[in-house]
CSV table of C-alpha atoms in Angstrom, one decimal:
chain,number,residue,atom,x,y,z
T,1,UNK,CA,0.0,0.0,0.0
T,2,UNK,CA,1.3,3.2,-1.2
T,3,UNK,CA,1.6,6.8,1.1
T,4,UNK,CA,-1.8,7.9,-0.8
T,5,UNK,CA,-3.3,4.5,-0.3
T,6,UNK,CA,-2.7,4.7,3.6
T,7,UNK,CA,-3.9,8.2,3.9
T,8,UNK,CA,-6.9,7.4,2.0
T,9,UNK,CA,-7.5,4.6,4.2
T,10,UNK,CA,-7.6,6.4,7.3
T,11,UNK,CA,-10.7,8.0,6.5
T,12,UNK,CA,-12.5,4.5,6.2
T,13,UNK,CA,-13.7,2.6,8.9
T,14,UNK,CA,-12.6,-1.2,9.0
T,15,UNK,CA,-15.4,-3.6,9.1
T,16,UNK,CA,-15.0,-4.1,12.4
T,17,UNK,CA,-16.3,-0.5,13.2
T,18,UNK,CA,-19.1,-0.8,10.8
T,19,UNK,CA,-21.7,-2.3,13.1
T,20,UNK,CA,-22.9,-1.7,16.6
T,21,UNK,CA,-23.7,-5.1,17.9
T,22,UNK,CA,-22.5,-6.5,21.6
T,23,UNK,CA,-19.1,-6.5,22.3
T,24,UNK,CA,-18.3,-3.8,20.0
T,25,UNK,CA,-16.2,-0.9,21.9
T,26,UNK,CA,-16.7,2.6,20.7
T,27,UNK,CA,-16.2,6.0,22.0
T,28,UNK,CA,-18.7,8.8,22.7
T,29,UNK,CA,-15.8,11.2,20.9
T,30,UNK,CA,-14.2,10.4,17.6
T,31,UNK,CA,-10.9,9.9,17.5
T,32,UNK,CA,-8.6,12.0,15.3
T,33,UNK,CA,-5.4,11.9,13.6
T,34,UNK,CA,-3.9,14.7,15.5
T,35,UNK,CA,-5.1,13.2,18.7
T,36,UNK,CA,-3.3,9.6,18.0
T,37,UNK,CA,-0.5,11.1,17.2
T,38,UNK,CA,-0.2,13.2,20.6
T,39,UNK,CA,-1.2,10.5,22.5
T,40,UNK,CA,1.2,7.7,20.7
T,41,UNK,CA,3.7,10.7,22.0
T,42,UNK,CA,2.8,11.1,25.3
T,43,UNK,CA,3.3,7.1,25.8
T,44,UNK,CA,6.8,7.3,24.1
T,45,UNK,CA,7.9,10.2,26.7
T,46,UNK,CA,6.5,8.3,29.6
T,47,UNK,CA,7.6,4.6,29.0
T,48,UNK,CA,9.9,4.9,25.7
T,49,UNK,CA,9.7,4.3,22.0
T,50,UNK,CA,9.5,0.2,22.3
T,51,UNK,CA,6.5,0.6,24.4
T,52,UNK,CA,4.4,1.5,21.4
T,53,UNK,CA,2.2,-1.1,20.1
T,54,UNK,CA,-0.9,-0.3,18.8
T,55,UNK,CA,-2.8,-2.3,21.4
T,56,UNK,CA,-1.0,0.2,23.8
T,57,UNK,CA,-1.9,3.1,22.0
T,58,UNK,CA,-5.9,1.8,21.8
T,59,UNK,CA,-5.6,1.1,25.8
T,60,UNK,CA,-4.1,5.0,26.5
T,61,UNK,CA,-7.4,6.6,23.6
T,62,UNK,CA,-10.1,4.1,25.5
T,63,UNK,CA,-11.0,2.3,22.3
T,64,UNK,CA,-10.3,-0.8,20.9
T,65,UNK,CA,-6.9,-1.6,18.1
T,66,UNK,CA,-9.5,-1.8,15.4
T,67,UNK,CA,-10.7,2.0,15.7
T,68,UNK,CA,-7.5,3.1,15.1
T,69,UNK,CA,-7.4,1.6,11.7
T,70,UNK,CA,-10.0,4.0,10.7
T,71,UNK,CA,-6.9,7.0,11.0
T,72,UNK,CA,-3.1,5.0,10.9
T,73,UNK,CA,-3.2,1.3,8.9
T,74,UNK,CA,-0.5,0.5,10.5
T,75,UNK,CA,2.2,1.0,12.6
T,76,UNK,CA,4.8,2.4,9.7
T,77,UNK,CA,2.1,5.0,8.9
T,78,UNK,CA,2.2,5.4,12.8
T,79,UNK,CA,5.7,5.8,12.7
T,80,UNK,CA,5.8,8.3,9.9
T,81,UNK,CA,3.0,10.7,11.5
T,82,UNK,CA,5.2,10.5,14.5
T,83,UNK,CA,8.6,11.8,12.6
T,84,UNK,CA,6.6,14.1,10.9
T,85,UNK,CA,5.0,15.7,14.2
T,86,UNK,CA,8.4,16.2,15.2
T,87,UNK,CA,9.6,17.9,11.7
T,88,UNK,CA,6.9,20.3,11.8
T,89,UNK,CA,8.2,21.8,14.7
T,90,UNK,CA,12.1,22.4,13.3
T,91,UNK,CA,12.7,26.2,11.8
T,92,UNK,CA,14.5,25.9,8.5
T,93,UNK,CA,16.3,29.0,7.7
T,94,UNK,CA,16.3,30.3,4.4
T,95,UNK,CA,19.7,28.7,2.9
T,96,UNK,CA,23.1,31.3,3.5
T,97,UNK,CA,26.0,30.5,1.5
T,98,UNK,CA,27.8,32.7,4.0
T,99,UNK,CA,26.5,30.9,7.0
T,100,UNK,CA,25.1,27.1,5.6
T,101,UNK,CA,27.9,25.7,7.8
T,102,UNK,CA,26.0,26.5,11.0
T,103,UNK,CA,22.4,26.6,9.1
T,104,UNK,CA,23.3,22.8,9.0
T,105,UNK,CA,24.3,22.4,12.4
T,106,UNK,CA,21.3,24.2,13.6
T,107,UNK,CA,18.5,21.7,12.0
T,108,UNK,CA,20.8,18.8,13.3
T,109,UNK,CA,20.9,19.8,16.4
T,110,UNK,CA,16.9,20.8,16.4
T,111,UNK,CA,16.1,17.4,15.2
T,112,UNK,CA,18.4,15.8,17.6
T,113,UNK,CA,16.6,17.6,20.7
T,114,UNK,CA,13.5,16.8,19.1
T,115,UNK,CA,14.5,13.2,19.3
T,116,UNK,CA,15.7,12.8,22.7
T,117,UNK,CA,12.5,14.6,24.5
T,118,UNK,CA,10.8,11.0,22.7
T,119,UNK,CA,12.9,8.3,24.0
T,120,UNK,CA,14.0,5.9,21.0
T,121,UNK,CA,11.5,7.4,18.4
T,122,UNK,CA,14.2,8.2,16.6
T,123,UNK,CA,13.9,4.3,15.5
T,124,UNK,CA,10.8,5.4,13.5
T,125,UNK,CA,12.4,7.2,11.3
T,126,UNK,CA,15.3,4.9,10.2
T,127,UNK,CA,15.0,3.0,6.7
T,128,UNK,CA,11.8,5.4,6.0
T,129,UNK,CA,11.8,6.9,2.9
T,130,UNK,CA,10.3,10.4,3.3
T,131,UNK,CA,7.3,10.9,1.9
T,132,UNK,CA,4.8,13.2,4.6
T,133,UNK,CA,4.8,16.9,3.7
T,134,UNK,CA,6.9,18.1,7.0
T,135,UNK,CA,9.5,15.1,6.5
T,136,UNK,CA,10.0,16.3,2.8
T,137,UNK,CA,10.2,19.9,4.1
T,138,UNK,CA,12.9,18.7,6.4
T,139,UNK,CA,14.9,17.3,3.5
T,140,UNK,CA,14.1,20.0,1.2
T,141,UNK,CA,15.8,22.4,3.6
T,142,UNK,CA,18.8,20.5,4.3
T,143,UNK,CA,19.3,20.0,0.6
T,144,UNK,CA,18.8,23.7,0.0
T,145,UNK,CA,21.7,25.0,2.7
T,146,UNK,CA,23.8,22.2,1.5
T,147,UNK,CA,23.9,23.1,-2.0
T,148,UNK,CA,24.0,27.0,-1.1
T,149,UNK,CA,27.1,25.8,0.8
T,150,UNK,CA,28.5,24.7,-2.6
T,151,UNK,CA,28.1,20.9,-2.8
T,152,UNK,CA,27.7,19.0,-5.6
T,153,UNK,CA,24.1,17.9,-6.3
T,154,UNK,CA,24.6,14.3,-5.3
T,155,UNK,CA,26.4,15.3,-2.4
T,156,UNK,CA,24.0,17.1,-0.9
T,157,UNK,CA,21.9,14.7,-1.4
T,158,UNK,CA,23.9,12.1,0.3
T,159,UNK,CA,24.8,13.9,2.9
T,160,UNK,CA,21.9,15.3,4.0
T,161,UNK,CA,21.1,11.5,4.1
T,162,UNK,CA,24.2,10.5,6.2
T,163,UNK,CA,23.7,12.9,8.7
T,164,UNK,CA,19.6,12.0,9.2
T,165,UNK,CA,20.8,8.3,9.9
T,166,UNK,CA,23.8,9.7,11.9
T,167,UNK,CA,21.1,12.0,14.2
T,168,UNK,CA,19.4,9.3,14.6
T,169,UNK,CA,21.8,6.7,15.7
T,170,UNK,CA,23.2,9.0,17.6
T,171,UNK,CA,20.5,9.8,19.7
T,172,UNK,CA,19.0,5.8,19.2
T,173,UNK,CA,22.1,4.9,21.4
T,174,UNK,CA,21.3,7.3,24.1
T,175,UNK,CA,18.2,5.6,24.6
T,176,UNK,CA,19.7,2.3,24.6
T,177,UNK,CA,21.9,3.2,26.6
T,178,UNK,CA,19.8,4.7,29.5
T,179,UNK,CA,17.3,1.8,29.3
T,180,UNK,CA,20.5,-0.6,29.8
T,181,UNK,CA,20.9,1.5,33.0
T,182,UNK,CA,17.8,0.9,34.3
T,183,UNK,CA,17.7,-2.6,33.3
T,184,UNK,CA,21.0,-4.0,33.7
T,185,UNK,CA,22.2,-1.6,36.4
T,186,UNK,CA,25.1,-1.0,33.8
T,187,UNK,CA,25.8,2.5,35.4
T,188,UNK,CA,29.8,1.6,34.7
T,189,UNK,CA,28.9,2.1,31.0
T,190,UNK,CA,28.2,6.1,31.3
T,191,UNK,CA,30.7,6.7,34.3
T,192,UNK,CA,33.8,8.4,32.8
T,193,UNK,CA,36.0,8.0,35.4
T,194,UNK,CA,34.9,3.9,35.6
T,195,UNK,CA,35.6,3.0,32.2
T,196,UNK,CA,38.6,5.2,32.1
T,197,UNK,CA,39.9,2.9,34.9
T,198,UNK,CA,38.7,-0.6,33.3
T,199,UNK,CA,41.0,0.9,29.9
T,200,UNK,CA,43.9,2.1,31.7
T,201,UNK,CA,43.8,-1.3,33.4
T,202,UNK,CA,44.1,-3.6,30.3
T,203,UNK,CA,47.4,-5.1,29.1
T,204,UNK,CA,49.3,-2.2,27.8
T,205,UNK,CA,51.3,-4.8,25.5
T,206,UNK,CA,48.2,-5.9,23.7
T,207,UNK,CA,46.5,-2.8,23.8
T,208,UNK,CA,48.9,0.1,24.0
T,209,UNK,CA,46.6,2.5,21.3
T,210,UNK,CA,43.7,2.4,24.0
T,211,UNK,CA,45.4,2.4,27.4
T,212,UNK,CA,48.0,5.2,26.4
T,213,UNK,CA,44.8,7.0,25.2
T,214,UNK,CA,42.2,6.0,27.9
T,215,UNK,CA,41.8,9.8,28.4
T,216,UNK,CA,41.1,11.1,24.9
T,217,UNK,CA,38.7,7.9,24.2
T,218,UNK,CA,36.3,8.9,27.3
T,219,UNK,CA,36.8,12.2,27.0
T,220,UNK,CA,33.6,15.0,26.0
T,221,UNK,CA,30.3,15.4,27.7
T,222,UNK,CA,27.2,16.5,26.7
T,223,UNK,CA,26.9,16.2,22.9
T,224,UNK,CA,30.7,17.1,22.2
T,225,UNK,CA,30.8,14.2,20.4
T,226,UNK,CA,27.8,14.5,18.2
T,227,UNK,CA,29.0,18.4,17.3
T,228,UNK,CA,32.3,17.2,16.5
T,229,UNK,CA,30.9,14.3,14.0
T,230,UNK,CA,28.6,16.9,12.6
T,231,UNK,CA,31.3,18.9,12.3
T,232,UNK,CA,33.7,16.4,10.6
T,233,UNK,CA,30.9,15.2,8.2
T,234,UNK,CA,30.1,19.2,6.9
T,235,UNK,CA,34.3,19.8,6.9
T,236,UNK,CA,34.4,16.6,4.6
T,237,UNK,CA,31.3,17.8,2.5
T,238,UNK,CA,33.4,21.2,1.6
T,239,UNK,CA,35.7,19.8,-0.3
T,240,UNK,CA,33.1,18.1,-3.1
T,241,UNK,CA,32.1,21.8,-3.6
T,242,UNK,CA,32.2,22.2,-7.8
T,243,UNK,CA,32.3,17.9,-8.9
T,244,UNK,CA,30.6,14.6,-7.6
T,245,UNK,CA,31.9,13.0,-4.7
């Protein structure tokens, strides 16, 4: 089923809706789009991305899994009404050749925040080709201040694709990481100090690289690390300006 299929769909009630007899669970207000959608939110922020099912998402509306069919068809359309909630609220500037180099590092780091207020939704959005308005409008604007920056079409392109998937890795293993906390009481993994000790502590003959370097390897907090990638990846893109990387 195509995007236009699927949004054509959600304004049809399944056959499971169509009747009223016993057993049939329906609500005294209809449900809307815009009212899934901040709901399938709210659960994400409370309990995490992975505790979205659609069954979940019925319980927390008061309705039943088959009334949501008449609005998302499944949960990939789900998923892509969730990215594109969170696209709609990023400010694109208008592309600056003088200035695309922080233009680019502003939307990254809008859509990173945006992803880590919703823990793990930025899972959604990996291997989904964009086709909602607001995630088009995203990638329209990225493309724009890339190739006012002077890349090369199909650099642009690309690299406004690499640094969507790096985003949301990025902020993907933040939420992996914190649930492993919580679940494996794996608090050594995001103490500096502690895993700067278990380096240092390995055989220096076997691994001299890492413990000579224990310090530079843990080193950076708060997203140093992702402004530094961002960074590198934009430095690199420079360099295709005028060919085809």
């Amino acid at each position: 089923m195509n995007p236009r299929e699927r949004r054509a769909a959600r304004h049809q009630l399944p056959p499971s809706e169509a009747g009223t007899g016993p057993g049939t669970r329906r609500r005294r207000v209809p449900i809307t789009v815009a009212q899934v959608v901040d709901t399938a939110l709210d659960v994400i922020a409370a309990e995490g991305y992975e505790a979205l099912t659609m069954r979940r998402l019925a319980g927390a509306l008061d309705t039943g899994p088959a009334s949501l069919y008449a609005h998302v068809v499944n949960k990939a359309d789900l998923d892509e009404l969730l990215i594109a909630r969170l696209c709609a609220g990023l400010v694109l500037p208008e592309p600056d050749p003088a200035a695309w180099r922080e233009q680019i590092r502003g939307v990254c780091g809008q859509l990173r925040d945006a992803y880590l207020r919703y823990p793990g939704i930025s899972r959604a959005a990996l291997a989904m080709a964009p086709t909602d308005l607001e995630t088009v409008r995203l990638s329209e604007g990225m493309l724009g201040i890339l190739l006012a920056g002077g890349a090369a079409p199909r650099a642009a392109a690309w690299a406004a694709d690499a640094l969507l998937l790096y985003v949301g890795a990025y902020c993907l293993e933040i939420s992996v990481m914190d649930q492993r906390k919580v679940d494996d009481d794996a608090d050594w993994v995001v103490d500096t100090d502690e895993l700067r000790r278990r380096l240092t502590a390995l055989p220096a003959a076997t691994f001299p690289h890492i413990t000579r370097h224990a310090a530079e390897i843990t080193a950076g907090g708060g997203h140093d690390r992702f402004d530094f990638t961002v960074a590198l990846m934009i430095d690199g893109l420079a360099g295709t300006a005028g060919g085809e990387a």
